[in-house]
Amino acid sequence: MHAEDFRIHVINGYIQDTYLVEYSDKILLLDGGSRPDVPIIEDFITKKLSRKMSDLRLILVSHMHPDHAGAAPFLREKYGTLIAAYHEVDDWYAGAIGALQHLLDSLMAYFVVYKSKKPFKNIRYPRFLKPDILLYDNDSIPFFNDWRVKHAPGHTSHQVVFYHAQKQILYAADTVLKVNTYCVLPFPINLRSYAVITLQKLSELKIQKVLLAHGGICENREFSDLFISLIPKLYNDLKPPMNLLRYVSGFPKPIKEYLAMENNSL
Ligand SMILES: [Zn+2]
């Protein structure tokens, strides 16, 4: 393998799919997984790839939900692996209201586990990520300069996706999910007007392959049309009981701050 060549491996995690980007001299994890994924990631790296855990140079965390930020702190604790995330990531669960949202999000993750008929495992994880590296929109990723950060608010204020321009690959985090064969919007979307901008922004990227956190690898599609086609769906009313879930997902303080920013710019 040439130094800048890589292979992408899918790890089917407890709740979501996580991706290992394997280079000859280093490994990148997209993204922070669920806490029960720690031994799965360890086995994959050491047994399946016969690599050392110290080859795992960086974990990118797209956002603070339990299936995206749950394994990362435990991997860092064990192996000293660096974590990078958007610079506002730790505002999400700040304060008493943030603590409540953290608890509610963990309960919602358990609901997903229950629906998927998987055994219950401990998904508790720290409320604050304390990233070693703070990311900003359009930054190139430290140690992996061929990848770039794209700020993608909508699902949360601080969500980021990761883009490899040369190979036209996007790690989409929770901007779009696949259910059966359909691409759908995630839940919740607390910042709808920001989600519109995010989908427009993604539609402008040249993309051959999308790595989905929920639904595996998606190829051979007209991704630009796909992202645009999801925009009107942002305005569809959710059916019961999903419509009730918005009452338990809108607590984080950054939601109000982002909405205020939007009103000020009108
Ligand atoms: Zn999420």
PDB file of C-alpha atoms and ligand atoms in Angstrom:
ATOM      1  CA  MET A   1       0.000   0.000   0.000  1.00  0.00           C
ATOM      2  CA  HIS A   2       1.346   3.473  -0.943  1.00  0.00           C
ATOM      3  CA  ALA A   3       1.709   5.786   2.086  1.00  0.00           C
ATOM      4  CA  GLU A   4      -1.355   7.858   1.187  1.00  0.00           C
ATOM      5  CA  ASP A   5      -3.420   4.902  -0.006  1.00  0.00           C
ATOM      6  CA  PHE A   6      -5.929   3.460   2.389  1.00  0.00           C
ATOM      7  CA  ARG A   7      -8.502   0.749   2.841  1.00  0.00           C
ATOM      8  CA  ILE A   8     -11.865   1.367   4.468  1.00  0.00           C
ATOM      9  CA  HIS A   9     -13.255  -1.295   6.785  1.00  0.00           C
ATOM     10  CA  VAL A  10     -16.808  -1.309   8.130  1.00  0.00           C
ATOM     11  CA  ILE A  11     -17.287  -2.325  11.746  1.00  0.00           C
ATOM     12  CA  ASN A  12     -20.860  -3.270  12.560  1.00  0.00           C
ATOM     13  CA  GLY A  13     -21.177  -1.731  15.989  1.00  0.00           C
ATOM     14  CA  TYR A  14     -23.756  -2.112  18.729  1.00  0.00           C
ATOM     15  CA  ILE A  15     -26.053   0.618  17.383  1.00  0.00           C
ATOM     16  CA  GLN A  16     -24.241   2.100  14.352  1.00  0.00           C
ATOM     17  CA  ASP A  17     -21.618   1.317  11.743  1.00  0.00           C
ATOM     18  CA  THR A  18     -18.133   2.650  12.424  1.00  0.00           C
ATOM     19  CA  TYR A  19     -15.328   2.888   9.857  1.00  0.00           C
ATOM     20  CA  LEU A  20     -11.625   2.220  10.132  1.00  0.00           C
ATOM     21  CA  VAL A  21      -9.509   3.955   7.525  1.00  0.00           C
ATOM     22  CA  GLU A  22      -6.343   1.869   7.315  1.00  0.00           C
ATOM     23  CA  TYR A  23      -3.133   3.398   5.953  1.00  0.00           C
ATOM     24  CA  SER A  24       0.228   1.608   5.843  1.00  0.00           C
ATOM     25  CA  ASP A  25       1.522   3.641   8.806  1.00  0.00           C
ATOM     26  CA  LYS A  26      -1.603   4.766  10.699  1.00  0.00           C
ATOM     27  CA  ILE A  27      -5.320   4.174  11.255  1.00  0.00           C
ATOM     28  CA  LEU A  28      -8.200   6.658  11.519  1.00  0.00           C
ATOM     29  CA  LEU A  29     -11.503   5.855  13.252  1.00  0.00           C
ATOM     30  CA  LEU A  30     -14.752   7.367  11.907  1.00  0.00           C
ATOM     31  CA  ASP A  31     -16.366   7.932  14.359  1.00  0.00           C
ATOM     32  CA  GLY A  32     -16.547   7.515  18.155  1.00  0.00           C
ATOM     33  CA  GLY A  33     -18.910   4.488  18.342  1.00  0.00           C
ATOM     34  CA  SER A  34     -20.945   3.137  21.254  1.00  0.00           C
ATOM     35  CA  ARG A  35     -19.309   2.009  24.488  1.00  0.00           C
ATOM     36  CA  PRO A  36     -19.920  -1.733  23.783  1.00  0.00           C
ATOM     37  CA  ASP A  37     -17.935  -1.312  20.536  1.00  0.00           C
ATOM     38  CA  VAL A  38     -14.613  -0.950  22.397  1.00  0.00           C
ATOM     39  CA  PRO A  39     -13.749  -4.705  22.334  1.00  0.00           C
ATOM     40  CA  ILE A  40     -15.085  -5.012  18.759  1.00  0.00           C
ATOM     41  CA  ILE A  41     -12.768  -2.215  17.565  1.00  0.00           C
ATOM     42  CA  GLU A  42      -9.833  -3.704  19.515  1.00  0.00           C
ATOM     43  CA  ASP A  43     -10.400  -7.154  17.985  1.00  0.00           C
ATOM     44  CA  PHE A  44     -10.748  -5.729  14.508  1.00  0.00           C
ATOM     45  CA  ILE A  45      -7.476  -3.799  14.702  1.00  0.00           C
ATOM     46  CA  THR A  46      -5.346  -6.398  16.505  1.00  0.00           C
ATOM     47  CA  LYS A  47      -6.777  -9.672  15.165  1.00  0.00           C
ATOM     48  CA  LYS A  48      -8.395  -9.014  11.803  1.00  0.00           C
ATOM     49  CA  LEU A  49      -5.889  -6.398  10.602  1.00  0.00           C
ATOM     50  CA  SER A  50      -2.955  -7.675  12.739  1.00  0.00           C
ATOM     51  CA  ARG A  51      -2.084  -4.092  13.612  1.00  0.00           C
ATOM     52  CA  LYS A  52      -1.146  -2.507  16.921  1.00  0.00           C
ATOM     53  CA  MET A  53      -3.608  -0.358  18.874  1.00  0.00           C
ATOM     54  CA  SER A  54      -0.939   2.362  18.825  1.00  0.00           C
ATOM     55  CA  ASP A  55      -1.455   2.513  15.020  1.00  0.00           C
ATOM     56  CA  LEU A  56      -4.861   4.033  15.786  1.00  0.00           C
ATOM     57  CA  ARG A  57      -3.654   7.633  15.558  1.00  0.00           C
ATOM     58  CA  LEU A  58      -6.920   9.554  15.767  1.00  0.00           C
ATOM     59  CA  ILE A  59     -10.632   9.157  16.559  1.00  0.00           C
ATOM     60  CA  LEU A  60     -12.970  11.633  14.885  1.00  0.00           C
ATOM     61  CA  VAL A  61     -16.205  12.213  16.798  1.00  0.00           C
ATOM     62  CA  SER A  62     -18.972  13.612  14.613  1.00  0.00           C
ATOM     63  CA  HIS A  63     -21.343  14.548  17.452  1.00  0.00           C
ATOM     64  CA  MET A  64     -22.130  13.773  21.075  1.00  0.00           C
ATOM     65  CA  HIS A  65     -24.898  11.142  20.741  1.00  0.00           C
ATOM     66  CA  PRO A  66     -24.277   7.807  22.540  1.00  0.00           C
ATOM     67  CA  ASP A  67     -23.612   5.911  19.296  1.00  0.00           C
ATOM     68  CA  HIS A  68     -21.035   8.461  18.078  1.00  0.00           C
ATOM     69  CA  ALA A  69     -19.154   9.516  21.213  1.00  0.00           C
ATOM     70  CA  GLY A  70     -19.552   6.431  23.428  1.00  0.00           C
ATOM     71  CA  ALA A  71     -16.440   4.333  22.716  1.00  0.00           C
ATOM     72  CA  ALA A  72     -13.936   7.133  22.033  1.00  0.00           C
ATOM     73  CA  PRO A  73     -13.272   8.205  25.669  1.00  0.00           C
ATOM     74  CA  PHE A  74     -12.669   4.586  26.737  1.00  0.00           C
ATOM     75  CA  LEU A  75     -10.251   3.955  23.851  1.00  0.00           C
ATOM     76  CA  ARG A  76      -8.376   7.138  24.796  1.00  0.00           C
ATOM     77  CA  GLU A  77      -8.230   6.053  28.432  1.00  0.00           C
ATOM     78  CA  LYS A  78      -6.752   2.647  27.492  1.00  0.00           C
ATOM     79  CA  TYR A  79      -4.439   3.584  24.636  1.00  0.00           C
ATOM     80  CA  GLY A  80      -3.957   7.359  24.802  1.00  0.00           C
ATOM     81  CA  THR A  81      -5.566   7.729  21.354  1.00  0.00           C
ATOM     82  CA  LEU A  82      -6.232  11.362  20.414  1.00  0.00           C
ATOM     83  CA  ILE A  83      -9.804  12.549  19.869  1.00  0.00           C
ATOM     84  CA  ALA A  84     -10.805  15.351  17.491  1.00  0.00           C
ATOM     85  CA  ALA A  85     -14.252  16.976  17.349  1.00  0.00           C
ATOM     86  CA  TYR A  86     -15.942  20.282  16.475  1.00  0.00           C
ATOM     87  CA  HIS A  87     -14.850  23.104  18.761  1.00  0.00           C
ATOM     88  CA  GLU A  88     -18.379  23.576  20.194  1.00  0.00           C
ATOM     89  CA  VAL A  89     -18.903  19.890  20.986  1.00  0.00           C
ATOM     90  CA  ASP A  90     -18.889  20.232  24.767  1.00  0.00           C
ATOM     91  CA  ASP A  91     -21.538  22.968  24.810  1.00  0.00           C
ATOM     92  CA  TRP A  92     -24.156  20.373  23.846  1.00  0.00           C
ATOM     93  CA  TYR A  93     -24.611  18.628  27.189  1.00  0.00           C
ATOM     94  CA  ALA A  94     -23.443  21.552  29.386  1.00  0.00           C
ATOM     95  CA  GLY A  95     -25.383  22.569  32.498  1.00  0.00           C
ATOM     96  CA  ALA A  96     -28.298  20.886  34.258  1.00  0.00           C
ATOM     97  CA  ILE A  97     -30.427  20.979  31.124  1.00  0.00           C
ATOM     98  CA  GLY A  98     -27.575  19.346  29.182  1.00  0.00           C
ATOM     99  CA  ALA A  99     -27.321  16.621  31.833  1.00  0.00           C
ATOM    100  CA  LEU A 100     -31.025  15.933  31.373  1.00  0.00           C
ATOM    101  CA  GLN A 101     -30.606  15.724  27.584  1.00  0.00           C
ATOM    102  CA  HIS A 102     -27.650  13.347  27.997  1.00  0.00           C
ATOM    103  CA  LEU A 103     -29.828  11.037  30.070  1.00  0.00           C
ATOM    104  CA  LEU A 104     -32.743  11.273  27.627  1.00  0.00           C
ATOM    105  CA  ASP A 105     -30.457  10.558  24.642  1.00  0.00           C
ATOM    106  CA  SER A 106     -29.118   7.456  26.395  1.00  0.00           C
ATOM    107  CA  LEU A 107     -32.702   6.305  27.011  1.00  0.00           C
ATOM    108  CA  MET A 108     -33.531   6.906  23.338  1.00  0.00           C
ATOM    109  CA  ALA A 109     -30.455   4.854  22.369  1.00  0.00           C
ATOM    110  CA  TYR A 110     -31.734   2.042  24.601  1.00  0.00           C
ATOM    111  CA  PHE A 111     -35.062   2.261  22.792  1.00  0.00           C
ATOM    112  CA  VAL A 112     -33.188   1.730  19.484  1.00  0.00           C
ATOM    113  CA  VAL A 113     -31.411  -1.279  21.054  1.00  0.00           C
ATOM    114  CA  TYR A 114     -34.769  -2.676  22.219  1.00  0.00           C
ATOM    115  CA  LYS A 115     -36.264  -2.254  18.718  1.00  0.00           C
ATOM    116  CA  SER A 116     -33.258  -3.963  17.126  1.00  0.00           C
ATOM    117  CA  LYS A 117     -33.684  -6.905  19.554  1.00  0.00           C
ATOM    118  CA  LYS A 118     -30.048  -6.770  20.656  1.00  0.00           C
ATOM    119  CA  PRO A 119     -29.046  -7.660  24.227  1.00  0.00           C
ATOM    120  CA  PHE A 120     -28.827  -4.755  26.651  1.00  0.00           C
ATOM    121  CA  LYS A 121     -25.273  -3.592  27.358  1.00  0.00           C
ATOM    122  CA  ASN A 122     -23.856  -0.659  29.298  1.00  0.00           C
ATOM    123  CA  ILE A 123     -23.822   2.400  27.041  1.00  0.00           C
ATOM    124  CA  ARG A 124     -23.011   4.981  29.752  1.00  0.00           C
ATOM    125  CA  TYR A 125     -20.323   7.385  28.602  1.00  0.00           C
ATOM    126  CA  PRO A 126     -18.922  10.764  29.729  1.00  0.00           C
ATOM    127  CA  ARG A 127     -21.141  13.790  29.130  1.00  0.00           C
ATOM    128  CA  PHE A 128     -18.138  15.897  28.112  1.00  0.00           C
ATOM    129  CA  LEU A 129     -15.765  14.721  25.402  1.00  0.00           C
ATOM    130  CA  LYS A 130     -12.847  17.098  26.135  1.00  0.00           C
ATOM    131  CA  PRO A 131     -11.368  16.663  22.652  1.00  0.00           C
ATOM    132  CA  ASP A 132      -7.591  16.752  22.309  1.00  0.00           C
ATOM    133  CA  ILE A 133      -7.946  18.543  18.969  1.00  0.00           C
ATOM    134  CA  LEU A 134     -10.634  21.128  18.214  1.00  0.00           C
ATOM    135  CA  LEU A 135     -11.926  21.193  14.651  1.00  0.00           C
ATOM    136  CA  TYR A 136     -13.349  24.079  12.610  1.00  0.00           C
ATOM    137  CA  ASP A 137     -15.289  24.039   9.344  1.00  0.00           C
ATOM    138  CA  ASN A 138     -13.083  23.129   6.382  1.00  0.00           C
ATOM    139  CA  ASP A 139     -10.041  22.240   8.507  1.00  0.00           C
ATOM    140  CA  SER A 140      -7.882  19.453   7.182  1.00  0.00           C
ATOM    141  CA  ILE A 141      -7.683  16.603   9.683  1.00  0.00           C
ATOM    142  CA  PRO A 142      -4.443  16.421  11.708  1.00  0.00           C
ATOM    143  CA  PHE A 143      -2.270  13.402  10.688  1.00  0.00           C
ATOM    144  CA  PHE A 144      -4.771  12.706   7.872  1.00  0.00           C
ATOM    145  CA  ASN A 145      -4.482  15.840   5.759  1.00  0.00           C
ATOM    146  CA  ASP A 146      -6.264  14.220   2.819  1.00  0.00           C
ATOM    147  CA  TRP A 147      -9.550  14.390   4.827  1.00  0.00           C
ATOM    148  CA  ARG A 148     -11.456  17.593   5.601  1.00  0.00           C
ATOM    149  CA  VAL A 149     -14.046  18.636   8.176  1.00  0.00           C
ATOM    150  CA  LYS A 150     -17.412  19.984   7.056  1.00  0.00           C
ATOM    151  CA  HIS A 151     -19.615  21.555   9.710  1.00  0.00           C
ATOM    152  CA  ALA A 152     -23.071  20.011   9.212  1.00  0.00           C
ATOM    153  CA  PRO A 153     -25.560  21.426  11.746  1.00  0.00           C
ATOM    154  CA  GLY A 154     -29.212  20.360  11.775  1.00  0.00           C
ATOM    155  CA  HIS A 155     -29.334  17.083  13.708  1.00  0.00           C
ATOM    156  CA  THR A 156     -27.221  18.824  16.374  1.00  0.00           C
ATOM    157  CA  SER A 157     -25.540  22.237  16.311  1.00  0.00           C
ATOM    158  CA  HIS A 158     -22.019  20.814  16.381  1.00  0.00           C
ATOM    159  CA  GLN A 159     -22.266  17.846  14.009  1.00  0.00           C
ATOM    160  CA  VAL A 160     -19.456  17.487  11.485  1.00  0.00           C
ATOM    161  CA  VAL A 161     -18.974  15.170   8.517  1.00  0.00           C
ATOM    162  CA  PHE A 162     -15.658  14.161   6.942  1.00  0.00           C
ATOM    163  CA  TYR A 163     -14.794  14.436   3.257  1.00  0.00           C
ATOM    164  CA  HIS A 164     -12.014  12.978   1.138  1.00  0.00           C
ATOM    165  CA  ALA A 165     -11.993  15.176  -1.986  1.00  0.00           C
ATOM    166  CA  GLN A 166      -9.471  13.178  -3.983  1.00  0.00           C
ATOM    167  CA  LYS A 167     -11.337   9.889  -3.671  1.00  0.00           C
ATOM    168  CA  GLN A 168     -14.743  11.604  -3.376  1.00  0.00           C
ATOM    169  CA  ILE A 169     -15.736   9.824  -0.181  1.00  0.00           C
ATOM    170  CA  LEU A 170     -18.022  11.299   2.487  1.00  0.00           C
ATOM    171  CA  TYR A 171     -18.510  10.021   6.023  1.00  0.00           C
ATOM    172  CA  ALA A 172     -22.043  11.345   6.525  1.00  0.00           C
ATOM    173  CA  ALA A 173     -22.508  10.841  10.316  1.00  0.00           C
ATOM    174  CA  ASP A 174     -26.223  11.470  11.017  1.00  0.00           C
ATOM    175  CA  THR A 175     -27.022  13.790   8.109  1.00  0.00           C
ATOM    176  CA  VAL A 176     -28.740  10.936   6.263  1.00  0.00           C
ATOM    177  CA  LEU A 177     -29.546   7.344   7.234  1.00  0.00           C
ATOM    178  CA  LYS A 178     -30.545   4.281   5.266  1.00  0.00           C
ATOM    179  CA  VAL A 179     -33.547   2.256   6.375  1.00  0.00           C
ATOM    180  CA  ASN A 180     -34.001  -0.852   4.231  1.00  0.00           C
ATOM    181  CA  THR A 181     -33.174   0.599   0.820  1.00  0.00           C
ATOM    182  CA  TYR A 182     -34.435   4.108   1.506  1.00  0.00           C
ATOM    183  CA  CYS A 183     -32.315   7.091   2.437  1.00  0.00           C
ATOM    184  CA  VAL A 184     -34.074   9.068   5.144  1.00  0.00           C
ATOM    185  CA  LEU A 185     -33.497  11.968   7.492  1.00  0.00           C
ATOM    186  CA  PRO A 186     -32.303  11.281  11.023  1.00  0.00           C
ATOM    187  CA  PHE A 187     -34.186  12.032  14.211  1.00  0.00           C
ATOM    188  CA  PRO A 188     -34.170  14.565  15.777  1.00  0.00           C
ATOM    189  CA  ILE A 189     -33.633  17.594  13.584  1.00  0.00           C
ATOM    190  CA  ASN A 190     -33.773  20.488  16.000  1.00  0.00           C
ATOM    191  CA  LEU A 191     -32.302  23.048  13.614  1.00  0.00           C
ATOM    192  CA  ARG A 192     -34.306  22.640  10.438  1.00  0.00           C
ATOM    193  CA  SER A 193     -33.120  25.748   8.579  1.00  0.00           C
ATOM    194  CA  TYR A 194     -29.502  24.783   9.299  1.00  0.00           C
ATOM    195  CA  ALA A 195     -30.251  21.262   8.050  1.00  0.00           C
ATOM    196  CA  VAL A 196     -31.415  22.786   4.737  1.00  0.00           C
ATOM    197  CA  ILE A 197     -28.076  24.603   4.382  1.00  0.00           C
ATOM    198  CA  THR A 198     -26.180  21.432   5.317  1.00  0.00           C
ATOM    199  CA  LEU A 199     -27.989  19.333   2.693  1.00  0.00           C
ATOM    200  CA  GLN A 200     -27.382  22.040   0.071  1.00  0.00           C
ATOM    201  CA  LYS A 201     -23.697  22.149   1.041  1.00  0.00           C
ATOM    202  CA  LEU A 202     -23.359  18.359   0.778  1.00  0.00           C
ATOM    203  CA  SER A 203     -25.143  18.373  -2.593  1.00  0.00           C
ATOM    204  CA  GLU A 204     -22.344  20.580  -3.961  1.00  0.00           C
ATOM    205  CA  LEU A 205     -19.614  18.052  -3.134  1.00  0.00           C
ATOM    206  CA  LYS A 206     -18.404  15.562  -5.713  1.00  0.00           C
ATOM    207  CA  ILE A 207     -19.214  12.230  -4.078  1.00  0.00           C
ATOM    208  CA  GLN A 208     -18.788   8.660  -5.302  1.00  0.00           C
ATOM    209  CA  LYS A 209     -19.164   6.863  -2.005  1.00  0.00           C
ATOM    210  CA  VAL A 210     -21.006   7.688   1.224  1.00  0.00           C
ATOM    211  CA  LEU A 211     -20.129   5.973   4.485  1.00  0.00           C
ATOM    212  CA  LEU A 212     -23.322   5.940   6.536  1.00  0.00           C
ATOM    213  CA  ALA A 213     -23.390   5.620  10.306  1.00  0.00           C
ATOM    214  CA  HIS A 214     -26.694   3.815   9.934  1.00  0.00           C
ATOM    215  CA  GLY A 215     -26.904   1.736   6.757  1.00  0.00           C
ATOM    216  CA  GLY A 216     -23.364   0.877   5.610  1.00  0.00           C
ATOM    217  CA  ILE A 217     -21.591   2.036   2.451  1.00  0.00           C
ATOM    218  CA  CYS A 218     -23.668   3.622  -0.286  1.00  0.00           C
ATOM    219  CA  GLU A 219     -22.310   3.812  -3.867  1.00  0.00           C
ATOM    220  CA  ASN A 220     -23.445   4.344  -7.446  1.00  0.00           C
ATOM    221  CA  ARG A 221     -26.055   6.977  -6.677  1.00  0.00           C
ATOM    222  CA  GLU A 222     -26.573  10.522  -7.766  1.00  0.00           C
ATOM    223  CA  PHE A 223     -25.809  11.901  -4.293  1.00  0.00           C
ATOM    224  CA  SER A 224     -26.341  15.508  -5.266  1.00  0.00           C
ATOM    225  CA  ASP A 225     -29.985  14.759  -6.196  1.00  0.00           C
ATOM    226  CA  LEU A 226     -30.401  12.613  -3.107  1.00  0.00           C
ATOM    227  CA  PHE A 227     -29.418  15.414  -0.700  1.00  0.00           C
ATOM    228  CA  ILE A 228     -31.625  17.939  -2.507  1.00  0.00           C
ATOM    229  CA  SER A 229     -34.573  15.493  -2.493  1.00  0.00           C
ATOM    230  CA  LEU A 230     -34.394  15.280   1.307  1.00  0.00           C
ATOM    231  CA  ILE A 231     -34.860  19.047   1.818  1.00  0.00           C
ATOM    232  CA  PRO A 232     -38.685  19.137   1.388  1.00  0.00           C
ATOM    233  CA  LYS A 233     -38.921  16.136   3.709  1.00  0.00           C
ATOM    234  CA  LEU A 234     -37.545  18.295   6.510  1.00  0.00           C
ATOM    235  CA  TYR A 235     -40.954  19.984   6.548  1.00  0.00           C
ATOM    236  CA  ASN A 236     -43.014  16.782   6.760  1.00  0.00           C
ATOM    237  CA  ASP A 237     -44.760  16.225  10.075  1.00  0.00           C
ATOM    238  CA  LEU A 238     -43.567  13.189  11.948  1.00  0.00           C
ATOM    239  CA  LYS A 239     -46.135  10.495  12.617  1.00  0.00           C
ATOM    240  CA  PRO A 240     -47.092   9.547  16.194  1.00  0.00           C
ATOM    241  CA  PRO A 241     -45.385   8.480  18.422  1.00  0.00           C
ATOM    242  CA  MET A 242     -42.257   9.970  16.740  1.00  0.00           C
ATOM    243  CA  ASN A 243     -43.807  13.458  16.855  1.00  0.00           C
ATOM    244  CA  LEU A 244     -43.742  13.285  20.660  1.00  0.00           C
ATOM    245  CA  LEU A 245     -39.997  12.699  20.690  1.00  0.00           C
ATOM    246  CA  ARG A 246     -39.302  16.298  19.725  1.00  0.00           C
ATOM    247  CA  TYR A 247     -40.426  17.270  23.235  1.00  0.00           C
ATOM    248  CA  VAL A 248     -37.555  15.274  24.694  1.00  0.00           C
ATOM    249  CA  SER A 249     -34.816  16.317  22.296  1.00  0.00           C
ATOM    250  CA  GLY A 250     -34.797  20.116  22.309  1.00  0.00           C
ATOM    251  CA  PHE A 251     -33.083  20.947  25.617  1.00  0.00           C
ATOM    252  CA  PRO A 252     -29.427  21.726  24.747  1.00  0.00           C
ATOM    253  CA  LYS A 253     -28.555  25.416  25.089  1.00  0.00           C
ATOM    254  CA  PRO A 254     -26.792  25.620  21.682  1.00  0.00           C
ATOM    255  CA  ILE A 255     -30.164  24.989  19.988  1.00  0.00           C
ATOM    256  CA  LYS A 256     -31.499  28.275  21.337  1.00  0.00           C
ATOM    257  CA  GLU A 257     -28.240  30.064  20.517  1.00  0.00           C
ATOM    258  CA  TYR A 258     -28.244  28.835  16.917  1.00  0.00           C
ATOM    259  CA  LEU A 259     -31.902  29.785  16.467  1.00  0.00           C
ATOM    260  CA  ALA A 260     -31.168  33.259  17.878  1.00  0.00           C
ATOM    261  CA  MET A 261     -28.214  33.637  15.488  1.00  0.00           C
ATOM    262  CA  GLU A 262     -30.518  32.743  12.619  1.00  0.00           C
ATOM    263  CA  ASN A 263     -33.146  35.318  13.669  1.00  0.00           C
ATOM    264  CA  ASN A 264     -30.471  38.017  13.990  1.00  0.00           C
ATOM    265  CA  SER A 265     -29.217  37.375  10.492  1.00  0.00           C
ATOM    266  CA  LEU A 266     -32.712  37.727   8.939  1.00  0.00           C
TER     267      LEU A 266
HETATM  268 ZN    ZN B   1     -27.130  11.352  16.299  1.00  0.00          ZN
END
